[in-house]
Coordinates of C-alpha atoms in Angstrom, one line a residue:
M1 CA 149.3 34.3 150.8
D2 CA 151.1 31.1 151.1
L3 CA 154.0 33.1 151.4
V4 CA 152.9 35.5 154.2
L5 CA 151.0 32.4 156.1
E6 CA 154.5 30.9 156.1
I7 CA 156.5 33.4 157.2
F8 CA 153.9 34.0 160.3
D9 CA 153.6 30.4 161.2
D10 CA 157.1 30.4 161.2
V11 CA 157.4 33.6 163.4
L12 CA 154.8 33.1 165.9
L13 CA 151.6 31.4 164.8
D14 CA 153.2 27.6 165.4
K15 CA 153.7 29.2 169.3
V16 CA 150.3 30.5 169.3
W17 CA 148.6 27.0 167.9
A18 CA 150.6 25.2 170.3
S19 CA 149.5 27.6 173.0
L20 CA 145.6 27.8 172.3
V21 CA 145.3 23.6 171.0
P22 CA 147.7 22.3 172.5
L23 CA 148.5 18.6 171.3
T24 CA 148.7 17.5 175.0
A25 CA 144.8 18.5 175.1
V26 CA 142.6 16.0 176.5
A27 CA 141.3 14.0 173.5
N28 CA 137.3 13.5 173.2
G29 CA 136.0 10.0 172.9
N30 CA 136.1 10.2 169.2
S31 CA 139.5 11.3 168.8
T32 CA 142.0 9.1 167.3
L33 CA 144.8 10.8 168.7
P34 CA 146.3 9.5 172.1
L35 CA 146.6 12.4 174.1
V36 CA 148.1 13.3 177.9
A37 CA 145.5 14.5 180.8
A38 CA 144.0 18.1 180.6
T39 CA 145.6 20.3 183.1
S40 CA 143.3 23.3 182.7
K41 CA 139.8 24.3 181.9
W42 CA 141.0 25.5 178.3
S43 CA 142.4 22.2 177.9
Q44 CA 139.3 20.3 178.7
L45 CA 137.4 23.0 176.5
V46 CA 139.9 22.3 173.5
S47 CA 139.6 18.6 174.3
H48 CA 136.3 19.0 172.1
L49 CA 137.6 20.8 169.2
P50 CA 138.1 18.4 166.0
H51 CA 141.7 17.3 165.0
P52 CA 143.5 15.3 162.9
P53 CA 145.8 12.8 163.8
I54 CA 149.1 14.1 164.6
Y55 CA 152.3 12.9 162.7
I56 CA 156.1 13.5 164.3
N57 CA 158.9 12.6 162.1
D58 CA 156.3 10.2 160.3
T59 CA 155.0 8.7 163.2
L60 CA 151.4 9.1 164.7
Y61 CA 152.0 10.5 167.7
N62 CA 151.6 8.3 171.2
A63 CA 151.1 10.6 174.4
A64 CA 152.4 7.0 176.1
S65 CA 155.5 7.0 174.8
S66 CA 156.4 10.6 173.8
S67 CA 157.5 13.4 175.8
V68 CA 157.0 16.2 172.8
Q69 CA 156.1 19.5 173.9
N70 CA 155.1 23.1 172.6
V71 CA 153.5 21.8 169.4
S72 CA 149.7 22.4 168.2
A73 CA 147.1 19.3 167.8
W74 CA 146.1 21.6 164.5
P75 CA 149.2 21.2 162.0
R76 CA 149.8 24.1 159.7
T77 CA 147.9 22.0 156.7
Y78 CA 144.8 21.7 159.2
V79 CA 142.3 23.6 157.0
P80 CA 140.5 25.3 160.1
R81 CA 143.7 26.2 161.3
Q82 CA 144.6 27.9 157.8
I83 CA 141.2 29.6 157.8
L84 CA 141.5 31.6 161.1
S85 CA 145.1 32.1 161.0
L86 CA 144.5 34.0 157.2
S87 CA 141.4 35.7 158.6
V88 CA 143.5 37.4 161.0
I89 CA 146.4 37.8 159.0
T90 CA 144.0 39.6 156.6
L91 CA 142.6 42.3 158.9
L92 CA 145.5 43.1 160.5
G93 CA 147.2 43.5 156.8
I94 CA 144.6 45.8 155.0
H95 CA 144.3 47.7 158.8
V96 CA 147.9 48.4 158.8
L97 CA 148.7 48.8 155.0
Y98 CA 145.4 51.5 154.9
F99 CA 146.4 53.5 158.0
L100 CA 150.3 53.5 156.5
F101 CA 149.2 54.3 153.0
A102 CA 146.3 56.4 153.1
G103 CA 148.0 58.2 156.0
L104 CA 151.2 59.3 154.5
S105 CA 149.4 59.8 151.3
Y106 CA 146.6 61.9 153.3
Y107 CA 149.5 63.9 155.1
F108 CA 151.9 64.1 152.9
I109 CA 150.7 64.0 149.3
F110 CA 146.7 65.3 149.7
N111 CA 146.0 69.1 149.1
H112 CA 144.3 69.7 152.2
D113 CA 142.9 73.1 150.6
M114 CA 140.7 70.6 148.7
M115 CA 138.8 70.1 151.9
R116 CA 137.2 73.6 151.6
H117 CA 135.3 72.6 148.7
P118 CA 131.8 73.5 148.8
R119 CA 131.2 69.3 147.8
F120 CA 133.3 68.2 151.0
L121 CA 131.5 66.9 153.3
K122 CA 131.3 67.7 157.1
N123 CA 133.9 65.0 158.8
Q124 CA 134.0 64.0 156.2
V125 CA 137.6 62.2 157.1
R126 CA 135.9 60.5 159.7
L127 CA 133.4 59.0 157.8
E128 CA 135.7 57.8 154.9
I129 CA 137.7 55.5 157.6
E130 CA 134.5 54.9 159.2
A131 CA 133.3 53.3 156.1
S132 CA 136.4 51.1 155.2
L133 CA 136.5 49.9 158.6
R134 CA 132.9 48.2 158.2
A135 CA 133.8 46.9 154.7
F136 CA 137.5 45.3 155.8
P137 CA 135.4 42.2 158.1
V138 CA 133.2 41.4 155.2
M139 CA 135.7 41.9 152.5
T140 CA 137.8 39.3 154.3
V141 CA 135.6 36.7 154.3
L142 CA 134.6 37.2 150.7
T143 CA 138.4 37.1 150.1
L144 CA 139.4 34.2 152.2
P145 CA 138.0 31.5 149.5
F146 CA 141.0 32.7 147.2
F147 CA 143.5 32.6 150.0
Q148 CA 142.7 29.4 151.1
A149 CA 142.8 27.7 147.5
E150 CA 146.0 29.7 147.3
V151 CA 147.6 28.4 150.1
M152 CA 145.8 25.0 149.4
G153 CA 148.2 25.0 146.2
K154 CA 145.3 25.4 143.8
T155 CA 147.0 28.7 142.2
K156 CA 149.8 28.7 139.3
L157 CA 152.5 30.6 141.7
Y158 CA 155.7 29.0 141.7
D159 CA 159.1 30.0 143.6
S160 CA 162.1 29.2 141.0
V161 CA 162.6 32.0 138.5
D162 CA 164.3 28.9 136.2
E163 CA 160.5 27.2 136.1
Y164 CA 159.6 30.3 133.7
G165 CA 163.3 32.2 133.2
W166 CA 163.8 35.8 133.9
A167 CA 162.0 36.9 130.3
Y168 CA 158.3 35.4 131.5
L169 CA 159.1 36.8 135.2
I170 CA 159.4 40.5 133.2
L171 CA 156.5 39.9 131.0
S172 CA 154.5 38.8 134.0
V173 CA 154.0 42.3 135.2
P174 CA 152.6 44.2 132.1
L175 CA 150.7 41.0 131.5
Y176 CA 149.1 41.1 135.3
L177 CA 148.7 45.1 135.1
L178 CA 147.0 44.7 131.4
F179 CA 144.5 41.9 132.6
T180 CA 143.5 43.6 135.7
D181 CA 143.2 46.9 134.4
Y182 CA 141.0 45.7 131.4
C183 CA 139.0 43.3 134.1
I184 CA 138.5 45.7 136.4
Y185 CA 137.3 48.3 133.7
W186 CA 134.2 46.4 133.1
I187 CA 133.5 45.5 136.6
H188 CA 133.8 49.3 137.6
R189 CA 131.7 50.3 134.9
W190 CA 128.8 47.7 135.2
L191 CA 128.8 48.8 138.8
H192 CA 127.9 51.8 137.3
I193 CA 124.6 50.2 135.8
P194 CA 121.8 52.2 137.8
V195 CA 120.4 49.2 139.4
I196 CA 124.0 47.8 140.2
Y197 CA 125.0 51.3 141.3
K198 CA 122.4 52.4 143.9
A199 CA 122.9 48.9 145.5
L200 CA 126.5 48.2 145.4
H201 CA 128.7 51.4 144.3
K202 CA 127.1 54.8 145.1
P203 CA 128.5 54.4 148.7
H204 CA 131.5 55.2 147.5
H205 CA 130.7 58.0 145.2
K206 CA 129.3 59.5 148.3
W207 CA 133.1 61.1 148.8
I208 CA 132.7 63.6 145.2
I209 CA 135.9 65.1 146.8
P210 CA 137.4 62.2 147.8
T211 CA 140.9 61.8 150.3
P212 CA 143.6 59.1 150.4
W213 CA 141.1 57.6 153.4
A214 CA 138.2 57.0 150.7
S215 CA 140.4 54.3 148.6
H216 CA 138.9 51.5 150.7
A217 CA 135.6 53.4 151.8
F218 CA 133.4 50.8 149.8
H219 CA 130.1 48.8 150.1
P220 CA 132.2 45.3 150.6
V221 CA 130.6 43.5 148.0
D222 CA 131.9 46.9 145.8
G223 CA 135.3 46.5 147.0
W224 CA 135.8 43.2 146.5
A225 CA 134.0 42.5 143.2
Q226 CA 137.0 45.4 142.3
S227 CA 139.8 42.7 143.7
V228 CA 138.4 39.6 142.1
P229 CA 140.7 39.9 138.9
Y230 CA 143.7 40.3 141.2
H231 CA 143.2 37.1 142.8
T232 CA 142.2 35.3 139.8
F233 CA 145.5 35.8 137.5
I234 CA 147.6 33.3 139.1
F235 CA 144.4 30.7 138.7
L236 CA 145.3 31.4 135.0
F237 CA 148.5 32.7 134.5
P238 CA 151.7 31.3 136.3
M239 CA 153.4 34.1 138.2
H240 CA 156.1 34.1 140.6
R241 CA 154.6 34.3 144.1
V242 CA 157.3 36.8 145.7
L243 CA 156.6 38.8 142.5
Y244 CA 152.5 38.3 143.0
L245 CA 153.1 39.4 146.9
V246 CA 154.8 43.0 146.0
L247 CA 152.3 43.7 143.0
F248 CA 149.6 43.0 145.4
V249 CA 150.6 45.3 147.8
A250 CA 151.6 48.2 145.0
V251 CA 148.4 48.4 143.4
N252 CA 146.7 48.7 147.4
F253 CA 148.9 51.4 147.0
W254 CA 147.9 52.7 143.7
S255 CA 144.3 52.6 144.5
I256 CA 145.4 54.8 147.6
F257 CA 147.1 57.4 146.0
I258 CA 144.5 57.7 142.7
H259 CA 142.1 59.4 145.4
D260 CA 144.0 62.1 146.4
S261 CA 142.1 64.5 144.6
D262 CA 145.2 65.7 142.7
M263 CA 144.9 67.5 139.5
I264 CA 148.3 68.0 138.2
T265 CA 148.2 68.0 134.3
G266 CA 150.4 68.2 131.5
H267 CA 152.8 65.7 132.6
A268 CA 154.5 63.3 130.0
L269 CA 152.5 59.7 130.9
E270 CA 149.2 61.8 130.9
N271 CA 147.8 60.4 128.0
V272 CA 148.4 56.8 129.3
I273 CA 148.3 56.4 132.9
N274 CA 145.0 56.5 134.6
G275 CA 146.5 58.7 137.4
P276 CA 145.1 60.6 140.7
A277 CA 143.6 63.7 137.9
H278 CA 142.1 61.1 136.1
H279 CA 140.2 59.3 138.8
T280 CA 139.6 62.9 140.6
L281 CA 137.5 63.5 137.2
H282 CA 136.0 60.2 137.5
H283 CA 134.7 60.8 141.2
I284 CA 133.3 64.4 139.9
Y285 CA 131.5 63.6 136.7
F286 CA 130.7 59.4 137.6
T287 CA 130.6 58.2 134.1
V288 CA 134.2 58.7 133.1
N289 CA 137.7 57.3 133.0
Y290 CA 136.6 53.4 134.9
G291 CA 140.2 52.7 134.4
Q292 CA 142.1 51.3 137.1
Y293 CA 146.0 52.2 135.8
F294 CA 145.7 52.5 131.9
T295 CA 143.8 55.3 130.1
W296 CA 143.2 52.3 127.0
A297 CA 140.3 50.8 128.2
D298 CA 138.6 53.6 128.6
R299 CA 139.3 55.4 125.3
A300 CA 138.0 52.1 123.7
G301 CA 135.0 52.2 125.6
N302 CA 134.4 55.9 125.1
S303 CA 134.5 56.7 128.6
Y304 CA 137.6 58.4 128.7
R305 CA 138.0 62.3 129.6
H306 CA 141.1 64.1 129.7
P307 CA 141.8 65.9 132.8
D308 CA 142.3 69.6 131.7
S309 CA 143.6 72.2 134.4
S310 CA 140.4 73.8 133.9
L311 CA 138.5 70.9 135.3
D312 CA 140.5 71.4 138.6
P313 CA 137.8 71.4 141.9
L314 CA 140.8 73.3 143.2
L315 CA 139.6 76.7 141.3
E316 CA 136.0 76.2 142.9
V317 CA 137.7 76.3 146.2
K318 CA 139.9 79.4 145.0
M319 CA 136.6 81.4 143.2
N320 CA 134.6 80.9 146.5
E321 CA 137.6 82.2 148.9
R322 CA 137.9 85.0 146.6
K323 CA 134.1 85.8 146.2
E324 CA 134.0 85.3 150.2
R325 CA 137.2 88.2 150.2
E326 CA 135.6 90.4 148.2
E327 CA 132.2 90.3 149.9
R328 CA 134.2 90.9 153.2
E329 CA 135.8 93.7 151.5
A330 CA 132.9 95.3 150.2
A331 CA 131.1 94.5 153.9
E332 CA 134.1 96.7 155.7
A333 CA 134.0 99.7 153.0
K334 CA 130.0 100.1 153.4
K335 CA 130.7 100.3 157.5
T336 CA 133.3 103.0 156.9
K337 CA 130.8 105.6 154.7

C-alpha cells in the first residue's frame, strides 16, 4: 500500500492536500510554523488543525521570506494525512475491485441457471451486494494499522530485485500462497466453531448457492480475520513490493472466482487446487473444503470432500424443472380428457 499511496500522492493527493490544508493557512497560537494571514473561513478553520513544522529544501518554512504556493501544511510523512489518504484509497479500491471483478464474473462466468435453485434466496444478489457494502468501511478501519505500518516502513518489503535475487523473487510466490493458504485454512476452520460461527461466520453462509457478489459479503470481522495472513506475511518474510501488490489484487480476484457456484469437474488440477467446485461444496455442506487455494490442508485436516459431478447443485435445478414440466404436462393432459 505504500507504493499505491506514493502513486496517488504524485498524481493527485499532493494537490488535494495543498487545497484542503494549505501551507498559507493561519497558524494557531501554539503553532511552531509561521504562516501568512488567512483569506477564507476554511483557512481560518484549518488554522486550528495540528500540523508539523514544514521544511522546504531542508529549511524551516518562513512565511515572511517565502512565496511558496500550493504546498500543504500536512506533508506526505504526516501520519494523520497518511491515515486519511489510506482510508479513502482503500475504500475506493475495494469498491472498484469488487464491482469490476465480481461484475465480470457474475455476467460472464456465473451460471445464471443457479438462481433457480430452491435454496437461492429471494433478491439474493441485492442482499449480497448490500452485505458487502456494509462490511467494507469496518474492514477498512480494521485493516488500516497494517497499511499504516507498511507506509512507515515496518515491513520487509523491498524495492530492488538485486537485494534478494531472482530465485528468491520467484520462490516468494509459492511461499506467500502456501503460508496464507495454511493460515486461512485454520482461521476459516476456527470460524466454524459453533460459538464463533454464530457470531461471525454465519452471515456468509446465508448464501447456500453463492454468486460472485457473495465473495465479500461477510461480517466485517470475519472478512478481516481471513485477510490477516495476507498482511502479516510481509512482516515475517521479505517480498518485492510490486509483486506483493500484484498478489494482493490476485487473491481478491480468486476469492471472487471461487464464489461462482461452478461445479465443473474432472480437470487435471482438481486434486490440488481448491477451486470453485470445492468451495461450492463448502457452502452446501459447511464443514468441508476450508482451504483458499489448495486442497493439501483439507486433506491433512480430514476436511476434504472431492467435487464429484453427482454433487452439482445444478442437478437439483434441472430435476425441479423436469418435475414442474411433467406436472404441467399431466395437468394439460387431464384437461383434454
